[in-house]
Tab-separated table of C-alpha atoms in Angstrom:
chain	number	residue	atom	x	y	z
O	1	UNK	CA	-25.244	14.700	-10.540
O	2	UNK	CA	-26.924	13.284	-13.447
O	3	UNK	CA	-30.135	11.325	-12.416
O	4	UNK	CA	-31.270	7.462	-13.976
O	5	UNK	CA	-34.972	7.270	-13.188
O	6	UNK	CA	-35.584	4.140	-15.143
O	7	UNK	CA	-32.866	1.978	-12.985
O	8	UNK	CA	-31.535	0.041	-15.850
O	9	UNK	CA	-29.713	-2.698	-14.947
O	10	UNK	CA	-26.410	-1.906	-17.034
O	11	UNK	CA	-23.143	-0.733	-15.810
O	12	UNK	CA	-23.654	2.416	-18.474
O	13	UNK	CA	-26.178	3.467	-16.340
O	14	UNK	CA	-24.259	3.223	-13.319
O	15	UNK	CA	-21.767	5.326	-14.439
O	16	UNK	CA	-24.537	8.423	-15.844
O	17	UNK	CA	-25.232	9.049	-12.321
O	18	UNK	CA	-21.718	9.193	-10.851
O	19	UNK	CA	-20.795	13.279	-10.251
O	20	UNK	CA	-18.152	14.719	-12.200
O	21	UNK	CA	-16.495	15.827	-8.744
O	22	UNK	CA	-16.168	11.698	-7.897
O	23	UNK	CA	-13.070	12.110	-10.789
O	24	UNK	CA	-11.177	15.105	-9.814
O	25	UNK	CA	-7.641	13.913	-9.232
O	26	UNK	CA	-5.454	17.105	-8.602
O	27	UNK	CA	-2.124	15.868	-9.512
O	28	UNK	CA	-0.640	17.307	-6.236
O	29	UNK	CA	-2.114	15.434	-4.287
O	30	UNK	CA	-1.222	12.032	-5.849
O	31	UNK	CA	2.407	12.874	-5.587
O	32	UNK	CA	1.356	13.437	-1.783
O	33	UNK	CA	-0.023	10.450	-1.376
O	34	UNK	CA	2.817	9.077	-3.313
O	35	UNK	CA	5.924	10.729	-0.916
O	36	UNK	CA	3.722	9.936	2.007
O	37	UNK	CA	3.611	6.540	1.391
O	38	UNK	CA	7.024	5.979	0.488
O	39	UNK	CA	8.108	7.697	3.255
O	40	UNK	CA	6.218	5.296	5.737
O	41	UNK	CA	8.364	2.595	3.795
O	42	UNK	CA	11.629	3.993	3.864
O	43	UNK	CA	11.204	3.803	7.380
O	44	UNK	CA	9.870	0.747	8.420
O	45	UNK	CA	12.519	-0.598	6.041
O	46	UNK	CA	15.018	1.276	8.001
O	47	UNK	CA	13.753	-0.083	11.151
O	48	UNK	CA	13.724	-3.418	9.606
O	49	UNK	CA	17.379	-3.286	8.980
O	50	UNK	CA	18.374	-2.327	12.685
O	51	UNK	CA	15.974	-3.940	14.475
O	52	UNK	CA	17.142	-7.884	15.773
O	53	UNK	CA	14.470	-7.804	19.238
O	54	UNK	CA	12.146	-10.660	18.378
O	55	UNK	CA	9.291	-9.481	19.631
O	56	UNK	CA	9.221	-6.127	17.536
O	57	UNK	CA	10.172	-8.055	14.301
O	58	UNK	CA	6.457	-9.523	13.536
O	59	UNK	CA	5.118	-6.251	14.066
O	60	UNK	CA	7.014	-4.766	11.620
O	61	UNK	CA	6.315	-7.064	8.691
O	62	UNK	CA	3.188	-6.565	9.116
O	63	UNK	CA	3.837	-3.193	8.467
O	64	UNK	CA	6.102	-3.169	6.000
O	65	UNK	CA	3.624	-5.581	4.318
O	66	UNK	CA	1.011	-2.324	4.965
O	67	UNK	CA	3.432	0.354	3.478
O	68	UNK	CA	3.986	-1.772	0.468
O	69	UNK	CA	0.343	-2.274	0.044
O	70	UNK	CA	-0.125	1.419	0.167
O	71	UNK	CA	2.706	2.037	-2.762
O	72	UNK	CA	1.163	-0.280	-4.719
O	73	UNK	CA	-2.442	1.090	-4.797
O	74	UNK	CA	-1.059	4.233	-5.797
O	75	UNK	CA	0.661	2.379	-8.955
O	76	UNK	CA	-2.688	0.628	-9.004
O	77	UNK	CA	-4.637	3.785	-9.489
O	78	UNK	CA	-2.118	5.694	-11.739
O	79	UNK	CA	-2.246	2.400	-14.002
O	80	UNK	CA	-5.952	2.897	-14.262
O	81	UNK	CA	-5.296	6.799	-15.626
O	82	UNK	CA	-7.360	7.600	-12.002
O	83	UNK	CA	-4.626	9.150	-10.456
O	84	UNK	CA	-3.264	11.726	-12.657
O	85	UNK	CA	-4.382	13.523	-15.791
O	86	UNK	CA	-0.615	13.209	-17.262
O	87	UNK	CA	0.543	9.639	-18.472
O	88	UNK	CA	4.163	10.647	-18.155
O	89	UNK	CA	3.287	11.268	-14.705
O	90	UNK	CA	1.216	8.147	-14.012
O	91	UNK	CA	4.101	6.140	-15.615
O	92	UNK	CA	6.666	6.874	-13.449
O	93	UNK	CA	5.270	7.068	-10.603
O	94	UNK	CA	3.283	4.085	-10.859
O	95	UNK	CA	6.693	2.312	-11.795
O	96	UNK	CA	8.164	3.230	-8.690
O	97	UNK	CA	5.325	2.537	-6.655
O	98	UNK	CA	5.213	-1.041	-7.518
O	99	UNK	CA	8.818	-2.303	-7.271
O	100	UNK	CA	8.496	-2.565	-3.898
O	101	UNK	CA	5.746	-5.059	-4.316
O	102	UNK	CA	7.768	-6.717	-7.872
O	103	UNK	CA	4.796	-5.624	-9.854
O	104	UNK	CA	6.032	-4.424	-14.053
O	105	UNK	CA	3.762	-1.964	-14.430
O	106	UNK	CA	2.518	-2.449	-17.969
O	107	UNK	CA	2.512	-6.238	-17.823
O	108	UNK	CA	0.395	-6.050	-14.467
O	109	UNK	CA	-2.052	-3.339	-16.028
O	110	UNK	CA	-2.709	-5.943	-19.322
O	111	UNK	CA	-4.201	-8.612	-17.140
O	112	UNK	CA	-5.544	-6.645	-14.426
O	113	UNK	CA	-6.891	-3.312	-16.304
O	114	UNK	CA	-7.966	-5.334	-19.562
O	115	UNK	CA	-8.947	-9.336	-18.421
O	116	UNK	CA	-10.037	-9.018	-14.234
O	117	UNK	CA	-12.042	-5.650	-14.842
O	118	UNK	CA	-13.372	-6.907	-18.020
O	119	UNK	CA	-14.538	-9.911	-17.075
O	120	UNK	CA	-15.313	-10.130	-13.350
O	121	UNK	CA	-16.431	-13.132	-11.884
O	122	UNK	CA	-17.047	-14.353	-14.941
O	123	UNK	CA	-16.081	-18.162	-16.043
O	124	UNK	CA	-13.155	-18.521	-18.102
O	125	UNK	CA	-13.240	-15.352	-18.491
O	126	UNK	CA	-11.524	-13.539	-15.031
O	127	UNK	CA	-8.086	-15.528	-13.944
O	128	UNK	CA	-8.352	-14.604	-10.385
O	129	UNK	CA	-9.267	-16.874	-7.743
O	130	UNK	CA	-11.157	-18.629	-10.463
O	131	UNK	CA	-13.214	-20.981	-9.563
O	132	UNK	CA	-12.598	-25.258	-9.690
O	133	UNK	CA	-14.971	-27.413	-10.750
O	134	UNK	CA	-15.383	-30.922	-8.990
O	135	UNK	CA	-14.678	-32.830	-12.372
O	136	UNK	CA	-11.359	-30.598	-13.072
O	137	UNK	CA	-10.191	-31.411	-9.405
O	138	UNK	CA	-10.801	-35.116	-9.623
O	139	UNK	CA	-8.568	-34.607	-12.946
O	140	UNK	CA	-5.617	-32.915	-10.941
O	141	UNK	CA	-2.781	-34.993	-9.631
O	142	UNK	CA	-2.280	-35.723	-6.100
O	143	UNK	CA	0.016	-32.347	-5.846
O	144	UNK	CA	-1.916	-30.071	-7.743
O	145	UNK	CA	-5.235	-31.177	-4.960
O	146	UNK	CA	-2.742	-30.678	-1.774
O	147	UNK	CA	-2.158	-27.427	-3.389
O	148	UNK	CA	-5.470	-26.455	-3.976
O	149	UNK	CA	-6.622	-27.617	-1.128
O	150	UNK	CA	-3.681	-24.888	0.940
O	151	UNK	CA	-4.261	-22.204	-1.458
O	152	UNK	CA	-8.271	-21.949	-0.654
O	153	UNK	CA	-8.329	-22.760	3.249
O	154	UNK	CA	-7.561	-19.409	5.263
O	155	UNK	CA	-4.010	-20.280	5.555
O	156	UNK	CA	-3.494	-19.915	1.532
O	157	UNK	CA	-4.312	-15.991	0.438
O	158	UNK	CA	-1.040	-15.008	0.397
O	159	UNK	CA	0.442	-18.243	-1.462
O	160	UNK	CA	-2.262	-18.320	-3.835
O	161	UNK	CA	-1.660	-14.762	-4.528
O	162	UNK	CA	2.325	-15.459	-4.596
O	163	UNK	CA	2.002	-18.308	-7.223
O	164	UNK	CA	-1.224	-17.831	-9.218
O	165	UNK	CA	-0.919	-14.549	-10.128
O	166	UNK	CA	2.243	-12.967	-9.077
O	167	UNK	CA	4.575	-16.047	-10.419
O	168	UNK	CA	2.625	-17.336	-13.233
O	169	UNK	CA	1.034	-13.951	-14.176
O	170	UNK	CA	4.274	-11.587	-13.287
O	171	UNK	CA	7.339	-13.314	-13.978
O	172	UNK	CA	6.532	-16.117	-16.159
O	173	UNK	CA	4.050	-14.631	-18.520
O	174	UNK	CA	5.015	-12.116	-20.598
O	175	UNK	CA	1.914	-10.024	-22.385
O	176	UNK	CA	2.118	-9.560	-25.880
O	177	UNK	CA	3.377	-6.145	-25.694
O	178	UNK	CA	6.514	-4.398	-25.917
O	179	UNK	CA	6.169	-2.063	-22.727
O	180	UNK	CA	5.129	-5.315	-21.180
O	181	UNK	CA	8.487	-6.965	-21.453
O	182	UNK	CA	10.333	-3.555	-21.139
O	183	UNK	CA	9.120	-3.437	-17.186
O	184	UNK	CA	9.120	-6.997	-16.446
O	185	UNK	CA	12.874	-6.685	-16.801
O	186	UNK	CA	12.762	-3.449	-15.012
O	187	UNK	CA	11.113	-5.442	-11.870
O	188	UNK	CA	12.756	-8.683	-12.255
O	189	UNK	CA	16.599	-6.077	-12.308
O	190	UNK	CA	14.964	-4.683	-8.817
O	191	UNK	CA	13.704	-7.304	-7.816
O	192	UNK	CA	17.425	-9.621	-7.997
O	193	UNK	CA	19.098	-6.274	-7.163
O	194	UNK	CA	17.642	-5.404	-4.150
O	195	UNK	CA	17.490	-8.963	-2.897
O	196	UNK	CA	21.160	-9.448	-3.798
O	197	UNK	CA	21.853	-5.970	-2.055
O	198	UNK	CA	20.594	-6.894	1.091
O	199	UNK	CA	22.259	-10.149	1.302
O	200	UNK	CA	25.838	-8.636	0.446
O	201	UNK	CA	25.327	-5.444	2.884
O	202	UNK	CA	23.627	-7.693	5.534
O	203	UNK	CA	26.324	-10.070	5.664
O	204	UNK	CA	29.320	-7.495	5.313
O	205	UNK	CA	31.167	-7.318	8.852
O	206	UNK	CA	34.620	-5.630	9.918
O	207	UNK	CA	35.738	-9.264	9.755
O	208	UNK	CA	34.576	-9.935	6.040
O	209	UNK	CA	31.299	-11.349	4.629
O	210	UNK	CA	29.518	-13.633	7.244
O	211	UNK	CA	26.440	-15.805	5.369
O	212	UNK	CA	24.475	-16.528	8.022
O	213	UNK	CA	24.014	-12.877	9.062
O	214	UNK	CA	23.890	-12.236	5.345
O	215	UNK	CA	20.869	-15.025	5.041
O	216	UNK	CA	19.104	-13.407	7.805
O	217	UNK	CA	19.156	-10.200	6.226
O	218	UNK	CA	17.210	-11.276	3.294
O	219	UNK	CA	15.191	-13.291	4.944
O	220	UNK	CA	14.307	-10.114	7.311
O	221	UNK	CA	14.355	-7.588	5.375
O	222	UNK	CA	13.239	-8.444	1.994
O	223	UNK	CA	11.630	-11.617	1.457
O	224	UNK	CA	9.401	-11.682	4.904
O	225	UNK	CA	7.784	-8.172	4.005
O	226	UNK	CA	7.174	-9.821	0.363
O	227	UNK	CA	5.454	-12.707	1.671
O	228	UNK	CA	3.848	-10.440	4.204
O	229	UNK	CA	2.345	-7.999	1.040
O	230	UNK	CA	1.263	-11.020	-0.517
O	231	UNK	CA	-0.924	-12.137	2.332
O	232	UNK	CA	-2.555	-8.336	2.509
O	233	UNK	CA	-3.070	-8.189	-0.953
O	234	UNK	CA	-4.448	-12.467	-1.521
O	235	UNK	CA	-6.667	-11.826	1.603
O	236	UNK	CA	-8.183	-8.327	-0.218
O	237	UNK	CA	-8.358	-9.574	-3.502
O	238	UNK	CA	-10.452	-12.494	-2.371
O	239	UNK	CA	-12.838	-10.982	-0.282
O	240	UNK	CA	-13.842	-8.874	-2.972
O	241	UNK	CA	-14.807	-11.192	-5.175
O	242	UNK	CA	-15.576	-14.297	-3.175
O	243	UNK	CA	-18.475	-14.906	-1.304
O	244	UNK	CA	-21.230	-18.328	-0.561
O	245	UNK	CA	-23.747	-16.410	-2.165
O	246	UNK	CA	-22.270	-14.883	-4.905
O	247	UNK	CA	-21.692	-17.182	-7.998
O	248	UNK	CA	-19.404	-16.802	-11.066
O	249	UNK	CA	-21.530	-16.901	-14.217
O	250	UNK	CA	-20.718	-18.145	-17.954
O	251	UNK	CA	-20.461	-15.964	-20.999
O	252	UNK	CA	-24.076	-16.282	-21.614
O	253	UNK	CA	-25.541	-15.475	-18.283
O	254	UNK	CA	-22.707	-12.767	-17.363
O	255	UNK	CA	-23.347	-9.373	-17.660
O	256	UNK	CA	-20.532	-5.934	-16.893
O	257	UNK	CA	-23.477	-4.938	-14.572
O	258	UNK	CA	-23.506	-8.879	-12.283
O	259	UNK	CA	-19.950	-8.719	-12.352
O	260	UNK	CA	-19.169	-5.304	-11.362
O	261	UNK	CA	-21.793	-4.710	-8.837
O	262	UNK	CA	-23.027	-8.128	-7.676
O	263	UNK	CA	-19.930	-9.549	-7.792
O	264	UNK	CA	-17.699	-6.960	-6.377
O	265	UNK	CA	-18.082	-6.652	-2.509
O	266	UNK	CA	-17.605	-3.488	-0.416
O	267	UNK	CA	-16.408	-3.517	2.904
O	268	UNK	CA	-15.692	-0.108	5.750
O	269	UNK	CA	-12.549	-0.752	7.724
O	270	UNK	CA	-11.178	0.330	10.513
O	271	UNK	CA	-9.244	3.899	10.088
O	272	UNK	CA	-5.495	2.827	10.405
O	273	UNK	CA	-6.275	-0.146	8.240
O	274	UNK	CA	-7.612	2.377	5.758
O	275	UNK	CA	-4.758	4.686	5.815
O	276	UNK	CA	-2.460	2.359	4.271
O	277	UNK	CA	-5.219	0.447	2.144
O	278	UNK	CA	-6.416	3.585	0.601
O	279	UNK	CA	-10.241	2.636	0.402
O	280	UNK	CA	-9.049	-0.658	-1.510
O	281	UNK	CA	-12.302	-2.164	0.480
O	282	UNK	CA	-14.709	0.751	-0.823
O	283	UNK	CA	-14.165	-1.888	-3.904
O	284	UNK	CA	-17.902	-1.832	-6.499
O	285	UNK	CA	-17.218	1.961	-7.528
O	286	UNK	CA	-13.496	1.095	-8.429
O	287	UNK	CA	-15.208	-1.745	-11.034
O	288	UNK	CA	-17.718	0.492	-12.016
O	289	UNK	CA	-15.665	3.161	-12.970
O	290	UNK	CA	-11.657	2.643	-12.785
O	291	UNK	CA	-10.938	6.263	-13.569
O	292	UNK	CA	-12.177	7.342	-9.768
O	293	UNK	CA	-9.173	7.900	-7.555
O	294	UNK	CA	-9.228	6.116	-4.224
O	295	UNK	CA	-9.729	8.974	-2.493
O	296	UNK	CA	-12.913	9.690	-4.206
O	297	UNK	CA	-14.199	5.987	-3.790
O	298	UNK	CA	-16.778	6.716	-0.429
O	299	UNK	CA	-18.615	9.806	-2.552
O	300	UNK	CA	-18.846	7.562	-5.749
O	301	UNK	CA	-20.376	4.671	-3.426
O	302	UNK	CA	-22.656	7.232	-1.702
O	303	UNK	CA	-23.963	8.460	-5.425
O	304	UNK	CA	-24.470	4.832	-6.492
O	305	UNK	CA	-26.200	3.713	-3.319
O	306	UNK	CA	-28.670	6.456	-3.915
O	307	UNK	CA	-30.005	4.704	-7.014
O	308	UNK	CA	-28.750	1.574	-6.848
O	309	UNK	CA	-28.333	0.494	-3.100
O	310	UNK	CA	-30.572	-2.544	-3.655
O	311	UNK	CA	-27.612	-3.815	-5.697
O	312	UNK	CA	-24.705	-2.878	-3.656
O	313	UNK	CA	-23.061	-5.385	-1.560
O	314	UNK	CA	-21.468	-4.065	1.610
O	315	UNK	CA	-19.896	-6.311	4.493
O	316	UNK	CA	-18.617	-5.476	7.875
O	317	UNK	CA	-15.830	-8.129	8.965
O	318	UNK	CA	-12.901	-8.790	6.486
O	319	UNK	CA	-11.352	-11.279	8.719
O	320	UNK	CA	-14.908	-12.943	9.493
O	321	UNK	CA	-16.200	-13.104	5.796
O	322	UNK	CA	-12.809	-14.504	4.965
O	323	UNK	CA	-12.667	-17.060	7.519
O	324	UNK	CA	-15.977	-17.988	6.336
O	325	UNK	CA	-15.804	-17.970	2.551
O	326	UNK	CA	-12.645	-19.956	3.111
O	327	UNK	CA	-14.376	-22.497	5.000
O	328	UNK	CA	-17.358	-22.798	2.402
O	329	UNK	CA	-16.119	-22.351	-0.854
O	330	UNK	CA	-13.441	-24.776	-2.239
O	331	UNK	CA	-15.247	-26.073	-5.331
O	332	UNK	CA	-17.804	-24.771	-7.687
O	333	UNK	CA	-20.838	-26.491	-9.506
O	334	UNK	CA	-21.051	-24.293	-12.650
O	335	UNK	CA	-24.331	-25.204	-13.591
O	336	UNK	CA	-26.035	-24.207	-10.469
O	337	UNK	CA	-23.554	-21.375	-9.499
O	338	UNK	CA	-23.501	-23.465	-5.678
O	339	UNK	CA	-20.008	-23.411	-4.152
O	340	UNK	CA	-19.122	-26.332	-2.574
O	341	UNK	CA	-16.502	-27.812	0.294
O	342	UNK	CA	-15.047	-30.888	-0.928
O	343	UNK	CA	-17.393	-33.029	1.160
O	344	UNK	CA	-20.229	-31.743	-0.569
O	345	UNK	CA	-18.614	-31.929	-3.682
O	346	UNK	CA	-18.078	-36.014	-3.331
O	347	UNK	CA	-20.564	-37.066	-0.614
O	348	UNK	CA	-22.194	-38.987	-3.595
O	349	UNK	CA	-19.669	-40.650	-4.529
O	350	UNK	CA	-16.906	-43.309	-3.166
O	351	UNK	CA	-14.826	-42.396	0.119
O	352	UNK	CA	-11.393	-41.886	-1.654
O	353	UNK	CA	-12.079	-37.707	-1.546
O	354	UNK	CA	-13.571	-36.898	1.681
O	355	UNK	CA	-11.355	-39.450	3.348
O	356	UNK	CA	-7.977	-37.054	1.170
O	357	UNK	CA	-10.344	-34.143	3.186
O	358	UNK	CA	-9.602	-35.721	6.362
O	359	UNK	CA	-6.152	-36.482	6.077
O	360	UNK	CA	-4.994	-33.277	5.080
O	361	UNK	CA	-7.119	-31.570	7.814
């Protein structure tokens, strides 16, 4: 391991002392990872399908929301050239490791390899769960507030996620690049196939097509373990990067070093959670470097912790920090970096806000 006695405060330094061992990403044992995971969602989507008992059904969408979580970090990581050496390889299994999860794999990678790891936490800068200021909310209309106001309480991770980023960011944004629009019709094809699959096949009886059964197909098996991904991967995504104490910065006061180690929090999970997250929560050495496979993530974050553990942020309680973050941070003051609830936000000012606050609480 290469040693940084001087502790410079840039992420190029960060990266001199990470091992070259923290890299090694046999291909074999992505394409383990890879089967294993798809196996796990082959069959909770089988079970899914012939399962009607109520009180198994919640259980498994929260894990087929798990076992598409784990297909998509491995697209995740072979879209960030950290999985394999071959980009053939990382391609197409990447592709196929997000349709489950209606991710295009090249349009996803141009916002999230190029804009959220380029500019973390950084104002108008990094799209995701970026922060409002009290002036711009005052300026939204009265539907654009209710829907802030769901999409940041503890109830909105997953709708954020599903409108923000995968609706606005997947499907109607199209990056200006060829293999961009080549997958996005690849995804939106699966996506209307599969949903249009389940329907017919769900609804088909000996006595011909019944739409009821064939609506609670679909609703079953496809779009509940959608909405159930996009609550796993909302509630990640924001606990990474949100936090009371941890303020977005402008272009002048942000730095790649703030934003990938202050701003990037690290949390140790539970072991079955981990299985299917794939050390998604081991999160600073994944910004500092994005070529380290997940597997690698806990020796990268030793290596940095023994030089730069002042800097590292680690958490224990996903569910707690996001319960709390939720409750705290709604709005930001950008020229003191303070988040804000709404009440603090307006408090100064006449009762029209917090009275809105009340109502829709």
């Amino acid at each position: 391991m290469k040693k940084n006695t001087e502790m410079k405060e840039t992420l190029g330094s960060v990266r001199e002392i990470i091992s070259d061992s923290s890299f090694d990403n046999p291909t074999y044992l992505g394409i383990a990872y890879f089967i294993r995971d798809l196996f796990f969602f082959s069959v909770t989507m089988f079970l899914l399908w012939n399962v009607d008992t109520w009180y198994y059904l919640p259980f498994l969408w929260v894990f087929a929301g798990l076992s598409i979580a784990s297909l998509f970090i491995i697209g995740h990581d072979a879209c960030h050239g950290a999985l394999f050496k071959s980009e053939r390889v990382s391609y197409w299994i990447g592709q196929i490791a997000m349709l489950p999860s209606l991710h295009a794999y090249n349009q996803w990678g141009y916002g999230h390899n190029r804009v959220h790891h380029g500019h973390t936490i950084k104002l108008k800068g990094d799209f995701v769960w970026h922060p409002v200021t009290p002036e711009q909310y005052k300026n939204f209309g009265i539907f654009r507030k209710a829907f802030h106001r769901l999409a940041w309480s503890a109830f909105g991770g997953g709708i954020y996620y599903l409108v923000e980023i995968w609706l606005k960011g997947m499907v109607l944004f199209t990056a200006p690049m060829k293999e961009a629009l080549r997958d996005k019709l690849l995804m939106l094809t699966f996506a209307l196939g599969s949903a249009g699959a389940v329907f017919y096949f769900g609804g088909n009886t000996p006595n011909g097509f019944d739409l009821g059964l064939g609506t609670w197909f679909f609703l079953k098996v496809w779009l509940l373990p959608f909405i159930s991904w996009n609550y796993f991967i909302g509630i990640t995504v924001y606990v990474h990067h949100i936090r009371p104490e941890v303020p977005w910065k402008d272009a002048e006061e942000w730095t790649p070093f703030y934003g990938q180690m202050r701003g990037t929090v690290n949390y140790h999970v539970p072991k079955f959670a981990n299985f299917f997250m794939h050390n998604i929560f081991i999160h600073s050495p994944h910004h500092v470097h994005m070529k380290i496979p997940f597997y690698k993530l806990g020796q990268a974050l030793k290596e940095i912790k023994a030089h730069y553990g002042a800097y590292v942020v680690e958490r224990k309680s996903v569910l707690k920090d996001y319960i709390e973050s939720t409750s705290k941070c709604k709005l930001m003051d950008t020229e003191t970096g303070k988040w804000m609830t709404y009440s603090e936000a307006f408090n100064d000012e006449d009762e029209s806000e917090p009275e809105l606050e009340t109502a829709a609480t």
